[in-house]
Short mmCIF file of C-alpha atoms and ligand atoms in Angstrom, two decimals:
data_model
loop_
_atom_site.label_atom_id
_atom_site.label_comp_id
_atom_site.label_asym_id
_atom_site.label_seq_id
_atom_site.Cartn_x
_atom_site.Cartn_y
_atom_site.Cartn_z
CA MET A 1 -16.86 -36.16 17.57
CA GLU A 2 -20.36 -35.44 16.32
CA LYS A 3 -20.50 -35.80 12.55
CA PRO A 4 -21.39 -32.37 11.15
CA TYR A 5 -23.11 -33.19 7.85
CA VAL A 6 -25.81 -35.27 6.21
CA VAL A 7 -26.45 -36.04 2.57
CA GLY A 8 -29.84 -35.66 0.91
CA ILE A 9 -30.82 -37.41 -2.32
CA ASP A 10 -34.04 -36.58 -4.15
CA ILE A 11 -35.00 -39.09 -6.81
CA GLY A 12 -37.42 -37.80 -9.40
CA GLY A 13 -38.53 -39.38 -12.64
CA THR A 14 -36.28 -37.07 -14.67
CA ASN A 15 -33.45 -36.00 -12.37
CA THR A 16 -31.76 -37.20 -9.22
CA VAL A 17 -30.39 -34.31 -7.17
CA PHE A 18 -28.12 -34.70 -4.16
CA GLY A 19 -26.18 -32.54 -1.76
CA VAL A 20 -24.20 -32.34 1.46
CA VAL A 21 -26.15 -30.38 4.08
CA ASP A 22 -25.15 -28.87 7.40
CA ALA A 23 -27.21 -28.69 10.60
CA ARG A 24 -28.66 -25.30 9.71
CA GLY A 25 -30.03 -26.54 6.41
CA THR A 26 -27.44 -25.07 4.08
CA ILE A 27 -26.58 -27.15 1.04
CA LEU A 28 -22.79 -27.00 0.85
CA TYR A 29 -21.98 -29.19 -2.15
CA SER A 30 -24.40 -30.62 -4.68
CA GLY A 31 -24.73 -32.52 -7.92
CA SER A 32 -27.25 -34.30 -10.11
CA ILE A 33 -27.63 -37.14 -12.59
CA LYS A 34 -30.36 -38.12 -15.04
CA THR A 35 -32.60 -40.76 -13.47
CA GLY A 36 -34.24 -41.86 -16.70
CA LYS A 37 -30.95 -42.65 -18.45
CA TYR A 38 -30.35 -45.88 -16.52
CA ALA A 39 -32.53 -48.85 -17.38
CA ASP A 40 -30.53 -51.02 -14.97
CA VAL A 41 -30.67 -49.85 -11.39
CA ASN A 42 -27.10 -51.06 -10.75
CA ASP A 43 -25.76 -48.72 -13.44
CA TYR A 44 -27.80 -45.93 -11.88
CA VAL A 45 -26.44 -46.58 -8.38
CA ALA A 46 -22.86 -46.78 -9.70
CA GLU A 47 -23.19 -43.37 -11.35
CA LEU A 48 -24.96 -41.89 -8.32
CA ALA A 49 -22.23 -43.24 -6.03
CA LYS A 50 -19.60 -41.49 -8.16
CA GLY A 51 -21.38 -38.19 -7.67
CA LEU A 52 -21.93 -38.82 -3.97
CA LYS A 53 -18.27 -39.66 -3.38
CA SER A 54 -17.27 -36.44 -5.05
CA VAL A 55 -19.46 -34.22 -2.83
CA ILE A 56 -18.63 -36.25 0.29
CA ASP A 57 -14.91 -35.80 -0.43
CA GLN A 58 -15.42 -32.06 -0.83
CA ALA A 59 -17.04 -32.08 2.61
CA GLY A 60 -14.02 -33.81 4.17
CA GLY A 61 -14.76 -37.51 3.60
CA PRO A 62 -17.15 -40.20 4.86
CA ASP A 63 -16.22 -39.59 8.52
CA LYS A 64 -17.97 -36.24 8.37
CA ILE A 65 -21.30 -37.72 7.24
CA LYS A 66 -23.87 -38.69 9.85
CA GLY A 67 -26.16 -40.38 7.38
CA VAL A 68 -27.79 -40.25 3.98
CA GLY A 69 -31.49 -39.64 3.44
CA VAL A 70 -33.32 -40.46 0.22
CA GLY A 71 -36.70 -39.16 -0.89
CA ALA A 72 -38.21 -41.21 -3.69
CA PRO A 73 -41.63 -41.96 -5.10
CA ASN A 74 -43.09 -45.04 -3.39
CA GLY A 75 -40.10 -45.15 -1.06
CA ASN A 76 -40.69 -47.37 1.96
CA PHE A 77 -38.96 -46.22 5.15
CA PHE A 78 -39.18 -49.62 6.83
CA ASN A 79 -37.32 -51.72 4.28
CA GLY A 80 -35.42 -49.05 2.33
CA CYS A 81 -37.02 -50.20 -0.91
CA ILE A 82 -38.67 -48.38 -3.76
CA GLU A 83 -41.78 -50.41 -4.44
CA PHE A 84 -43.45 -50.36 -7.85
CA ALA A 85 -42.87 -46.66 -8.53
CA PRO A 86 -44.81 -45.81 -11.70
CA ASN A 87 -42.53 -42.95 -12.82
CA LEU A 88 -39.14 -44.63 -12.34
CA PRO A 89 -37.46 -46.89 -14.90
CA TRP A 90 -36.96 -49.85 -12.51
CA LYS A 91 -39.79 -52.27 -11.93
CA GLY A 92 -40.74 -54.22 -8.84
CA LYS A 93 -39.17 -53.84 -5.43
CA ILE A 94 -35.69 -52.26 -5.42
CA PRO A 95 -33.59 -52.30 -2.20
CA LEU A 96 -32.20 -48.88 -3.01
CA ALA A 97 -31.02 -47.79 0.46
CA GLN A 98 -28.88 -50.91 0.75
CA LEU A 99 -27.51 -50.63 -2.80
CA ILE A 100 -26.44 -47.02 -2.19
CA SER A 101 -24.95 -47.70 1.24
CA GLU A 102 -22.78 -50.50 -0.16
CA GLN A 103 -21.27 -48.10 -2.68
CA ILE A 104 -20.37 -45.33 -0.21
CA ASP A 105 -18.29 -47.05 2.47
CA GLY A 106 -21.30 -48.28 4.39
CA ILE A 107 -22.57 -44.86 5.44
CA PRO A 108 -26.11 -45.56 6.72
CA VAL A 109 -28.87 -44.71 4.24
CA ALA A 110 -32.56 -44.20 5.04
CA LEU A 111 -35.27 -43.82 2.45
CA THR A 112 -38.84 -42.60 2.43
CA ASN A 113 -41.34 -41.20 -0.02
CA ASP A 114 -40.91 -37.63 -1.23
CA ALA A 115 -43.83 -36.14 0.72
CA ASN A 116 -42.64 -37.65 3.99
CA ALA A 117 -39.15 -36.33 3.24
CA ALA A 118 -40.63 -32.86 2.69
CA GLY A 119 -42.41 -33.14 6.05
CA ILE A 120 -39.24 -34.10 7.89
CA GLY A 121 -37.42 -31.27 6.11
CA GLU A 122 -40.07 -28.79 7.20
CA MET A 123 -39.82 -30.06 10.79
CA THR A 124 -36.02 -29.88 10.79
CA TYR A 125 -35.35 -26.67 8.86
CA GLY A 126 -38.65 -25.02 7.91
CA ALA A 127 -42.11 -23.80 8.95
CA ALA A 128 -42.76 -26.74 11.31
CA ARG A 129 -39.61 -26.30 13.39
CA GLY A 130 -40.39 -27.17 17.00
CA MET A 131 -43.79 -28.65 16.17
CA LYS A 132 -44.74 -32.13 17.27
CA ASP A 133 -48.02 -32.42 15.43
CA PHE A 134 -48.53 -31.19 11.90
CA ILE A 135 -49.54 -32.34 8.45
CA MET A 136 -47.46 -31.63 5.38
CA ILE A 137 -49.32 -31.40 2.09
CA THR A 138 -47.27 -31.30 -1.12
CA LEU A 139 -49.07 -29.83 -4.10
CA GLY A 140 -47.14 -30.86 -7.18
CA THR A 141 -47.92 -33.07 -10.16
CA GLY A 142 -49.77 -35.09 -7.53
CA VAL A 143 -50.84 -34.38 -3.97
CA GLY A 144 -48.63 -35.98 -1.32
CA SER A 145 -48.73 -35.84 2.43
CA GLY A 146 -46.70 -36.52 5.53
CA ILE A 147 -48.39 -36.79 8.89
CA VAL A 148 -46.33 -36.08 12.01
CA ILE A 149 -47.77 -37.07 15.36
CA ASN A 150 -45.93 -36.51 18.63
CA GLY A 151 -42.74 -35.65 16.74
CA GLN A 152 -42.77 -38.84 14.68
CA MET A 153 -43.55 -39.29 11.02
CA VAL A 154 -46.44 -41.72 10.75
CA TYR A 155 -45.44 -44.65 8.53
CA GLY A 156 -48.21 -47.11 9.32
CA HIS A 157 -47.70 -50.86 9.67
CA ASP A 158 -46.34 -51.26 6.16
CA GLY A 159 -44.50 -47.95 5.64
CA PHE A 160 -47.10 -46.39 3.33
CA ALA A 161 -49.20 -44.27 5.69
CA GLY A 162 -50.36 -40.81 4.72
CA GLU A 163 -51.70 -40.98 1.18
CA LEU A 164 -54.14 -38.15 1.78
CA GLY A 165 -53.95 -37.17 -1.89
CA HIS A 166 -55.89 -40.35 -2.64
CA THR A 167 -58.70 -39.79 -0.19
CA ILE A 168 -61.89 -39.66 -2.23
CA ILE A 169 -63.52 -36.28 -1.94
CA ARG A 170 -66.06 -36.62 -4.77
CA ARG A 171 -68.12 -39.81 -4.64
CA GLU A 172 -70.37 -38.86 -7.57
CA ASN A 173 -68.87 -38.30 -11.01
CA GLY A 174 -65.42 -37.86 -9.51
CA ARG A 175 -62.49 -37.38 -11.85
CA LEU A 176 -60.51 -40.43 -12.88
CA CYS A 177 -57.26 -40.65 -10.89
CA GLY A 178 -53.91 -42.17 -11.85
CA CYS A 179 -54.51 -44.73 -9.09
CA GLY A 180 -57.44 -46.12 -11.10
CA ARG A 181 -60.19 -44.87 -8.79
CA HIS A 182 -62.42 -41.79 -9.11
CA GLY A 183 -62.70 -38.54 -7.13
CA CYS A 184 -59.33 -38.47 -5.35
CA LEU A 185 -58.23 -35.14 -3.86
CA GLU A 186 -55.20 -35.24 -6.17
CA THR A 187 -57.37 -35.05 -9.30
CA TYR A 188 -58.62 -31.60 -8.18
CA CYS A 189 -55.87 -30.02 -6.10
CA SER A 190 -52.61 -30.99 -7.78
CA ALA A 191 -51.05 -28.74 -10.42
CA THR A 192 -52.45 -31.10 -13.04
CA GLY A 193 -55.83 -30.95 -11.30
CA VAL A 194 -55.86 -27.16 -11.58
CA ALA A 195 -55.05 -27.38 -15.28
CA ARG A 196 -57.88 -29.89 -15.65
CA SER A 197 -60.24 -27.50 -13.86
CA ALA A 198 -59.15 -24.72 -16.19
CA ARG A 199 -60.15 -26.76 -19.23
CA GLU A 200 -63.51 -27.57 -17.62
CA PHE A 201 -64.21 -23.97 -16.63
CA LEU A 202 -63.35 -22.69 -20.10
CA THR A 203 -65.62 -25.23 -21.75
CA LYS A 204 -68.53 -24.59 -19.38
CA SER A 205 -68.67 -20.82 -19.89
CA THR A 206 -68.21 -18.36 -22.72
CA GLU A 207 -66.83 -15.66 -20.45
CA PRO A 208 -63.71 -14.01 -21.86
CA SER A 209 -60.46 -15.12 -20.23
CA LEU A 210 -56.75 -14.69 -20.80
CA LEU A 211 -56.55 -18.47 -20.60
CA ARG A 212 -58.40 -18.72 -23.91
CA ASP A 213 -55.23 -17.46 -25.62
CA ILE A 214 -53.44 -20.67 -24.63
CA PRO A 215 -54.19 -23.99 -26.38
CA ALA A 216 -56.36 -25.83 -23.82
CA GLU A 217 -54.10 -28.88 -23.56
CA ASN A 218 -51.08 -26.65 -22.76
CA ILE A 219 -52.60 -24.69 -19.87
CA THR A 220 -50.63 -25.11 -16.63
CA SER A 221 -51.45 -24.13 -13.06
CA LYS A 222 -48.81 -21.39 -13.44
CA ASP A 223 -50.78 -19.94 -16.36
CA VAL A 224 -53.87 -19.91 -14.17
CA TYR A 225 -51.95 -18.09 -11.46
CA ASP A 226 -50.53 -15.52 -13.88
CA ALA A 227 -54.02 -14.86 -15.24
CA ALA A 228 -55.50 -14.59 -11.73
CA VAL A 229 -52.91 -11.97 -10.78
CA LYS A 230 -53.94 -9.98 -13.85
CA GLY A 231 -57.51 -9.96 -12.57
CA ASP A 232 -58.86 -12.74 -14.78
CA LYS A 233 -62.21 -13.79 -13.35
CA ILE A 234 -62.18 -17.40 -14.56
CA ALA A 235 -58.65 -17.93 -13.26
CA GLN A 236 -59.64 -16.56 -9.87
CA ASP A 237 -62.73 -18.79 -9.87
CA ILE A 238 -60.51 -21.82 -10.56
CA PHE A 239 -58.43 -21.05 -7.47
CA GLU A 240 -61.59 -20.49 -5.46
CA PHE A 241 -62.87 -23.88 -6.58
CA THR A 242 -59.54 -25.63 -5.93
CA GLY A 243 -59.00 -23.98 -2.54
CA THR A 244 -62.51 -24.79 -1.41
CA ILE A 245 -62.11 -28.48 -2.22
CA LEU A 246 -58.72 -28.59 -0.52
CA GLY A 247 -60.02 -26.76 2.55
CA GLU A 248 -62.96 -29.15 2.87
CA ALA A 249 -60.53 -32.07 2.78
CA LEU A 250 -58.17 -30.43 5.27
CA ALA A 251 -61.06 -29.88 7.68
CA ASP A 252 -61.50 -33.65 7.70
CA PHE A 253 -57.78 -34.30 8.08
CA ILE A 254 -57.76 -32.02 11.14
CA ALA A 255 -60.30 -34.32 12.76
CA PHE A 256 -57.90 -37.22 12.31
CA SER A 257 -54.82 -35.93 14.17
CA SER A 258 -55.61 -32.43 15.51
CA PRO A 259 -52.45 -30.90 14.02
CA GLU A 260 -50.96 -27.64 15.26
CA ALA A 261 -50.42 -26.66 11.64
CA ILE A 262 -50.96 -27.75 8.08
CA VAL A 263 -48.00 -26.82 5.91
CA LEU A 264 -48.54 -26.46 2.18
CA PHE A 265 -45.66 -27.02 -0.17
CA GLY A 266 -45.27 -26.77 -3.94
CA GLY A 267 -46.11 -24.48 -6.81
CA LEU A 268 -49.76 -24.02 -5.86
CA ALA A 269 -48.83 -23.03 -2.30
CA LYS A 270 -47.12 -20.01 -3.84
CA ALA A 271 -50.39 -18.67 -5.25
CA GLY A 272 -50.76 -16.77 -1.96
CA ASP A 273 -54.17 -15.38 -1.07
CA TYR A 274 -55.72 -16.70 -4.27
CA ILE A 275 -55.45 -20.18 -2.84
CA PHE A 276 -54.98 -19.62 0.92
CA LYS A 277 -58.15 -17.54 1.39
CA PRO A 278 -60.58 -20.10 -0.03
CA ILE A 279 -58.74 -22.91 1.76
CA GLN A 280 -58.98 -21.12 5.09
CA LYS A 281 -62.64 -20.29 4.53
CA ALA A 282 -63.49 -23.88 3.63
CA ILE A 283 -61.65 -25.14 6.71
CA ASP A 284 -63.54 -22.69 8.94
CA ASP A 285 -66.86 -23.60 7.32
CA ASN A 286 -66.34 -27.33 7.65
CA VAL A 287 -64.16 -28.16 10.62
CA LEU A 288 -65.66 -29.63 13.76
CA ASN A 289 -66.33 -27.01 16.44
CA ILE A 290 -63.75 -28.24 18.92
CA TYR A 291 -60.96 -27.63 16.36
CA LYS A 292 -62.14 -24.26 15.12
CA GLY A 293 -59.38 -21.65 14.83
CA LYS A 294 -56.77 -23.95 16.34
CA THR A 295 -54.86 -25.24 13.33
CA LYS A 296 -52.53 -22.84 11.53
CA LEU A 297 -52.40 -22.90 7.75
CA LEU A 298 -48.80 -22.22 6.68
CA ALA A 299 -46.77 -22.07 3.50
CA SER A 300 -43.53 -24.04 3.40
CA GLU A 301 -40.42 -22.10 4.40
CA LEU A 302 -38.07 -24.27 2.40
CA LYS A 303 -36.61 -22.67 -0.68
CA ASP A 304 -38.10 -24.36 -3.72
CA SER A 305 -34.92 -25.38 -5.47
CA ASP A 306 -33.44 -26.80 -2.26
CA ALA A 307 -36.51 -28.28 -0.63
CA ALA A 308 -36.35 -31.81 -1.99
CA VAL A 309 -32.66 -32.32 -1.13
CA LEU A 310 -33.10 -30.66 2.27
CA GLY A 311 -36.13 -32.78 3.06
CA ALA A 312 -34.33 -35.98 2.15
CA SER A 313 -31.21 -34.92 4.03
CA ALA A 314 -33.18 -34.33 7.23
CA LEU A 315 -33.80 -38.06 7.31
CA GLY A 316 -30.04 -38.47 7.60
CA TRP A 317 -30.05 -36.80 11.03
CA GLU A 318 -32.66 -39.26 12.22
CA LEU A 319 -30.40 -42.20 11.54
CA ARG A 320 -28.93 -41.81 15.02
CA ASP A 321 -32.34 -42.84 16.35
CA ILE A 322 -32.60 -45.88 14.14
CA LYS A 323 -29.20 -47.36 14.88
ZN1 ZN B 1 -56.15 -41.67 -6.55
#
């Protein structure tokens, strides 16, 4: 009998969320634990396994589970390890997929980074259903990406392919990035990048803005969006600036793999026309002629609260291909 469910686990710096998912992308049973509470990864896995067993039992037991997918920062699909993840409490190279599998009756576990998981989720349940070539861009605290070519996630020779957020898009006076280099896409087009732009824009001009009511260090990309919706000129200019930079970068990415679509995920992707219009314009202005008008720009169709678990779970279906 075909096993009807998969389990998705999303590991974030603060919380780990998990759930049992069916083939249509419905999360049936879910739970969460605090990632940061466990200095020792073995204690963390033990607690996670307790939660997993509980939701797996609710779903009818291990025999019903096809596989478990994990999305984690710096997760390496090839060896199932988290490698030197800056925002997780455990240092070095952690064989997390194996540790989890051992605790849940040997159900196979696959692991990848969170942006790749989002891409697989989008391909399985979301806006990229039926597509063989697309690029997923996640716009969160950072900018992540998953590149799918011919129906396969591109992992590269070492498992770390697709760090488009760290392509350098400003060679002169580029902003300092968390990776230690300057001018990465992420420093402009992540949620934190937008907040950074807001502080710059407010310093550079004396124009009135709703954003001036907020202490500069507390401004978030959501504040910029709220102000833009209310007609705030500076806020709208910030989106114009952000979207233009992102669109210029996407025009280059299109030249790499000629994707059918680019799917945007994350808080910024919900800013609608404020961000999509300048992105689209910058793509059209910059893309090579042969690609013009061929690549769709789409917003993710995965529900925000579910997306991370769904994305990770989609990896669980793929386990049939690996074994
Ligand atoms: Zn960087």
